[in-house]
PDB file of C-alpha atoms in Angstrom:
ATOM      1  CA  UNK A  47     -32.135  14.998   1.085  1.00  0.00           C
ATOM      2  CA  UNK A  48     -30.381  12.753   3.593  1.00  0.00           C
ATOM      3  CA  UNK A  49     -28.715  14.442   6.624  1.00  0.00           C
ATOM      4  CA  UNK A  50     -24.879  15.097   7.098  1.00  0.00           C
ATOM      5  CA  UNK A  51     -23.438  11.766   8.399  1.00  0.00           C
ATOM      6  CA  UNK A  52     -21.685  13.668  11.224  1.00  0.00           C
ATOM      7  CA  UNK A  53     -23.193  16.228  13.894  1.00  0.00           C
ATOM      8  CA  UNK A  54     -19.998  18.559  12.633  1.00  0.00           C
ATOM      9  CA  UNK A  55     -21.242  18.252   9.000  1.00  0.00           C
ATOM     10  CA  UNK A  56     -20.087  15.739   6.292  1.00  0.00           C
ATOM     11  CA  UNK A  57     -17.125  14.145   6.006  1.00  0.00           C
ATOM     12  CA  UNK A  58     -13.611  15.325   4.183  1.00  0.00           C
ATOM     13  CA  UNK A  59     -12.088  13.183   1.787  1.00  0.00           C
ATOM     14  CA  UNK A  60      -8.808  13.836  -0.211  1.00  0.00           C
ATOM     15  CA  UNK A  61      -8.355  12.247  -3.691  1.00  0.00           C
ATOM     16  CA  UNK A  62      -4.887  11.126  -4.762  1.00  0.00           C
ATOM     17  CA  UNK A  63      -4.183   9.972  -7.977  1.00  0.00           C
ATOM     18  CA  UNK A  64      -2.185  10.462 -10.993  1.00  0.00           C
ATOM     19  CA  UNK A  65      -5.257   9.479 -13.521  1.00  0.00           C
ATOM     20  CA  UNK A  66      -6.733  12.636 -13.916  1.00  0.00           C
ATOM     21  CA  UNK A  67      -9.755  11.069 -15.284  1.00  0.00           C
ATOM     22  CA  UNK A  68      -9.522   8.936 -12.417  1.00  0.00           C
ATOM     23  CA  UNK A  69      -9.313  11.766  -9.860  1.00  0.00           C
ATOM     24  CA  UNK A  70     -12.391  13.861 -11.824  1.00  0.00           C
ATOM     25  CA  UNK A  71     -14.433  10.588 -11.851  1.00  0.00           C
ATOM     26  CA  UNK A  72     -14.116   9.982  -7.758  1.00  0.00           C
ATOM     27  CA  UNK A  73     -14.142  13.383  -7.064  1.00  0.00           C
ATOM     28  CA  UNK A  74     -18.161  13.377  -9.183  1.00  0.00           C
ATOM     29  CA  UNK A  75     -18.748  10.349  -7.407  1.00  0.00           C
ATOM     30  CA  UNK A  76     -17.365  11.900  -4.020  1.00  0.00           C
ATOM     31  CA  UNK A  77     -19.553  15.188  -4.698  1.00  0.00           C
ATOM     32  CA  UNK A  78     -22.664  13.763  -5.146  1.00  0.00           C
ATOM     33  CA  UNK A  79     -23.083  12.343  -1.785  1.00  0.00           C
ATOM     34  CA  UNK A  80     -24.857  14.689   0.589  1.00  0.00           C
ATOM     35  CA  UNK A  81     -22.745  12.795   3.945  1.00  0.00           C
ATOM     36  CA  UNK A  82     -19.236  13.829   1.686  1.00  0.00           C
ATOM     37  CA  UNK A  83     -17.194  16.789   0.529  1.00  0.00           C
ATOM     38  CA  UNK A  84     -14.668  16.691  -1.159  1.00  0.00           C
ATOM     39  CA  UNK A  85     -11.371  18.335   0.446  1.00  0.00           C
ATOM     40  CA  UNK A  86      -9.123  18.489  -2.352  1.00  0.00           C
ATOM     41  CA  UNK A  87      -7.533  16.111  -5.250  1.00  0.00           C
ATOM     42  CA  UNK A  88      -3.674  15.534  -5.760  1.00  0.00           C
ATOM     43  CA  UNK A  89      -1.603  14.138  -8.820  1.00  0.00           C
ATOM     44  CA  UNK A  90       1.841  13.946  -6.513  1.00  0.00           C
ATOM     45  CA  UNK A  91       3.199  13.538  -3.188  1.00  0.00           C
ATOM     46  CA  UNK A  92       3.770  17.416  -2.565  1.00  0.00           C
ATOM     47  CA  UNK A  93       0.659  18.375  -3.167  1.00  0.00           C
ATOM     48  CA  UNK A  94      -1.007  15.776  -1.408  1.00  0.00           C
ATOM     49  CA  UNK A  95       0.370  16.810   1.870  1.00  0.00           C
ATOM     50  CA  UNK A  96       0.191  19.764   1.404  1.00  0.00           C
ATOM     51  CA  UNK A  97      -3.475  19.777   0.596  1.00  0.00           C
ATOM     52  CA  UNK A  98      -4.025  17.091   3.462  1.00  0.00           C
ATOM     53  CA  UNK A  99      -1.827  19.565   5.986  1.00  0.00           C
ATOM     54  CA  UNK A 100      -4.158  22.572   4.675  1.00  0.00           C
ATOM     55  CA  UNK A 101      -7.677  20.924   4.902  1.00  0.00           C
ATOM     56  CA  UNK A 102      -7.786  18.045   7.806  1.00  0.00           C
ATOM     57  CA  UNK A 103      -9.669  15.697   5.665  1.00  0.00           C
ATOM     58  CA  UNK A 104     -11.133  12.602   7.662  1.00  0.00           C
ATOM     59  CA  UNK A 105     -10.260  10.194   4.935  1.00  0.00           C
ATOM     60  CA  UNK A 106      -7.697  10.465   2.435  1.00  0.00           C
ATOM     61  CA  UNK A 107      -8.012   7.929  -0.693  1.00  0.00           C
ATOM     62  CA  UNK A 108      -4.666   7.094  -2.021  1.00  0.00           C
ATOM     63  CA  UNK A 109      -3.258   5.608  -5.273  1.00  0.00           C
ATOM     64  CA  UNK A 110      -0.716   2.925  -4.005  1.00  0.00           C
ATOM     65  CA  UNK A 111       1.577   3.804  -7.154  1.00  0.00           C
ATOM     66  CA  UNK A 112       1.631   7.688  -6.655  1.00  0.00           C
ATOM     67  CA  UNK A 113       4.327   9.687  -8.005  1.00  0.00           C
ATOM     68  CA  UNK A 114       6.541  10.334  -5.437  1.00  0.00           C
ATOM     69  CA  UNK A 115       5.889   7.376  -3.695  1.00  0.00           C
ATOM     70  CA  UNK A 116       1.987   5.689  -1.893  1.00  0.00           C
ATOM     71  CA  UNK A 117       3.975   4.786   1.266  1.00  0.00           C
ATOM     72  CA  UNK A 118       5.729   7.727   1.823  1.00  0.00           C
ATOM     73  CA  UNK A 119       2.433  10.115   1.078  1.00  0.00           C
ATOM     74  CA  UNK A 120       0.734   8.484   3.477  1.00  0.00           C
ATOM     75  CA  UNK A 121       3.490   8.144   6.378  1.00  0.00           C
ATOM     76  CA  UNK A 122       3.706  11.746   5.979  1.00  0.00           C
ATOM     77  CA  UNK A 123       0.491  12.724   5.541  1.00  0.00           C
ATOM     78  CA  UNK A 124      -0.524  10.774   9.020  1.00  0.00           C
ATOM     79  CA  UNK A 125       2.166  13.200  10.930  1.00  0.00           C
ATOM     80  CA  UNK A 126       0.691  15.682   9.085  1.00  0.00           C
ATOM     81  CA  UNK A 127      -2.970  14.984  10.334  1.00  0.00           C
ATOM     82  CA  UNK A 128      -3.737  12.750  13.402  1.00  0.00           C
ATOM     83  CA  UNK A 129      -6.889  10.574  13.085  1.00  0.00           C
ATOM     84  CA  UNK A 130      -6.910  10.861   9.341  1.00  0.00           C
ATOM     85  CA  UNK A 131      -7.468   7.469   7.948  1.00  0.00           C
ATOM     86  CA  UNK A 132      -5.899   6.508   4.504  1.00  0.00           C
ATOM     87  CA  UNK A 133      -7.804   4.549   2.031  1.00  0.00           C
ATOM     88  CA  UNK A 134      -5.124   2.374  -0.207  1.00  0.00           C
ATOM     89  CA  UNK A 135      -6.725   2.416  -4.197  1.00  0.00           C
ATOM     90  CA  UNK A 136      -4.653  -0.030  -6.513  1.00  0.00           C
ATOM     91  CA  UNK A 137      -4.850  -1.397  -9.530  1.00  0.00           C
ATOM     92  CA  UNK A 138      -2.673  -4.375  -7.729  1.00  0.00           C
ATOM     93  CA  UNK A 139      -4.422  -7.071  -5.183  1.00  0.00           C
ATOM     94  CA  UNK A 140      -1.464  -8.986  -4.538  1.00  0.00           C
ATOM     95  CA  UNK A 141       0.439  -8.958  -1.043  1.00  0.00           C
ATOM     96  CA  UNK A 142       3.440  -7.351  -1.262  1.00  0.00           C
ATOM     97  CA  UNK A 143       1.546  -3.441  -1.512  1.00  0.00           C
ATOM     98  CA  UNK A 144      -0.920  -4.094   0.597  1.00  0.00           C
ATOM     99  CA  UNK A 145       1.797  -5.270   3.622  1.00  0.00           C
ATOM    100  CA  UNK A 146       3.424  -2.581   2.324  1.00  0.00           C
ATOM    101  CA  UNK A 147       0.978   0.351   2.864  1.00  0.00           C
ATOM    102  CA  UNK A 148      -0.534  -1.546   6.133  1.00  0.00           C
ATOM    103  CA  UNK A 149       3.519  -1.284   7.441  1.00  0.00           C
ATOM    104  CA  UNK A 150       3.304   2.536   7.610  1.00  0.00           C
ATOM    105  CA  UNK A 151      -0.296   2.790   8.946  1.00  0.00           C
ATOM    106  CA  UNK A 152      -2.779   2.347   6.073  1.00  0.00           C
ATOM    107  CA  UNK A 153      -6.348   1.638   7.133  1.00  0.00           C
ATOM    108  CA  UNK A 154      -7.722   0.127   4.314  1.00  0.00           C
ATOM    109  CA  UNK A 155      -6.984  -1.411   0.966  1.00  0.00           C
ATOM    110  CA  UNK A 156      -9.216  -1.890  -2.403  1.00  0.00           C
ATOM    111  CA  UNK A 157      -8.314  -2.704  -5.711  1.00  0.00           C
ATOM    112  CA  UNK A 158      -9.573  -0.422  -8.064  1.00  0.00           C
ATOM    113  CA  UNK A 159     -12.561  -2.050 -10.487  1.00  0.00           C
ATOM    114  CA  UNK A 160     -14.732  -2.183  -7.448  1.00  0.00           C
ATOM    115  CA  UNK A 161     -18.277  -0.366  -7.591  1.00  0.00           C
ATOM    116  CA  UNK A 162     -19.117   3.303  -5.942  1.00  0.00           C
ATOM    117  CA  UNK A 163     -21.238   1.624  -3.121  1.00  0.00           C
ATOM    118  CA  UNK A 164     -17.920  -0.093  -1.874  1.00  0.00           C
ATOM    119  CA  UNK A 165     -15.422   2.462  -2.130  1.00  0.00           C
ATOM    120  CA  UNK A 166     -18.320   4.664  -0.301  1.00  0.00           C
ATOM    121  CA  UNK A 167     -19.034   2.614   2.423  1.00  0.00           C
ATOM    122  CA  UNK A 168     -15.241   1.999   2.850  1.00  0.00           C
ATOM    123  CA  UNK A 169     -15.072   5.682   2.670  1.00  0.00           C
ATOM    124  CA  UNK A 170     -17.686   6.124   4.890  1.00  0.00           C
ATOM    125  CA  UNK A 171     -16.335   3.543   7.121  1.00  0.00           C
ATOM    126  CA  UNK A 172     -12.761   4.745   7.658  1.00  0.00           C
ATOM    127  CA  UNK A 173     -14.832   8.474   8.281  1.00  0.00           C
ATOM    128  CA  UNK A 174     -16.525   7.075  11.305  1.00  0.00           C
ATOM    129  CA  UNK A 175     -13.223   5.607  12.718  1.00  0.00           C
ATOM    130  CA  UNK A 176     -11.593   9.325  12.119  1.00  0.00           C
ATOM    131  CA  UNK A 177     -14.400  11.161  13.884  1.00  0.00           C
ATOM    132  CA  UNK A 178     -14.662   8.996  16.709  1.00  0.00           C
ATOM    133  CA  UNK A 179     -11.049   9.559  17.372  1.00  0.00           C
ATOM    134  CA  UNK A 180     -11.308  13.039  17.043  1.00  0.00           C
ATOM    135  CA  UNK A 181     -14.005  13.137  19.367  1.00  0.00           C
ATOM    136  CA  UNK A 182     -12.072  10.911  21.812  1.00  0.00           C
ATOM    137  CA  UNK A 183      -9.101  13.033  21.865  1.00  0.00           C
ATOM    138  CA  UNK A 184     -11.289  16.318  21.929  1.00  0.00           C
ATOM    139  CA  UNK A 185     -13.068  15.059  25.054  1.00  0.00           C
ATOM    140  CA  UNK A 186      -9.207  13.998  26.652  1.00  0.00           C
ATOM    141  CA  UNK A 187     -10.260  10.386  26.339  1.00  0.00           C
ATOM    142  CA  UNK A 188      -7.720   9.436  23.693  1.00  0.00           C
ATOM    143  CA  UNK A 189      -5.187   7.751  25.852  1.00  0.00           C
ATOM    144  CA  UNK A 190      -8.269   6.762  28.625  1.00  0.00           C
TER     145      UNK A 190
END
């Protein structure tokens, strides 16, 4: 068994799409890594911020094309939760979504057809980035 990725234990990620095939797939995928748990899984806006308010995940993987809007979920759910990092999952590669998503403070972008071991070590990736912020601002060195 390989050890918790973090001293705190693993890291939370949030799953929001509309596919709910989609959703149960990542969230098996998401499950079955020992360094992961899974904080919740959303089909709409509301719910994702409201699950991401409730459970602090450290990554949030988001479908650009969510009901209620991929931009807005993700401007509110980074108000919602400082240090969270968003993960942008689209079926589109072109420009105009990823600017889009990057405008309102996106960290990362993939287009959906990529393999587990990417969207995990993206995962894993942006989860690193969250805790060391955490830590930073825990220890008053966020602004330092």
């Amino acid at each position: 068994m390989i050890p918790p990725a973090t001293p705190g234990g693993p890291l939370r990620v949030l799953l929001c799409d509309d596919n709910d095939m989609l959703r149960a797939a990542l969230a098996e995928v998401v499950g079955a890594q020992p360094d992961l748990a899974l904080a919740g899984s959303a089909a709409n806006a509301d719910e994702a911020i409201r699950l991401a308010t409730a459970q602090r995940p450290h990554v949030v993987v988001l479908d650009v094309r969510f009901p209620g809007g991929g931009p807005y979920t993700a401007e509110q759910i980074l108000r919602a939760v400082p240090g969270v990092r968003i993960l942008a999952f689209s079926a589109y590669g072109d420009q105009g979504p990823r600017t889009e998503m990057a405008a309102v403070g996106v960290a990362g972008y993939l287009v959906k057809g990529i393999t587990n071991a990417r969207l995990l070590a993206e995962i894993r990736a942006l989860g690193a980035e969250a805790l060391k912020d955490t830590h930073s601002a825990a220890e008053g060195g966020a602004g330092a």
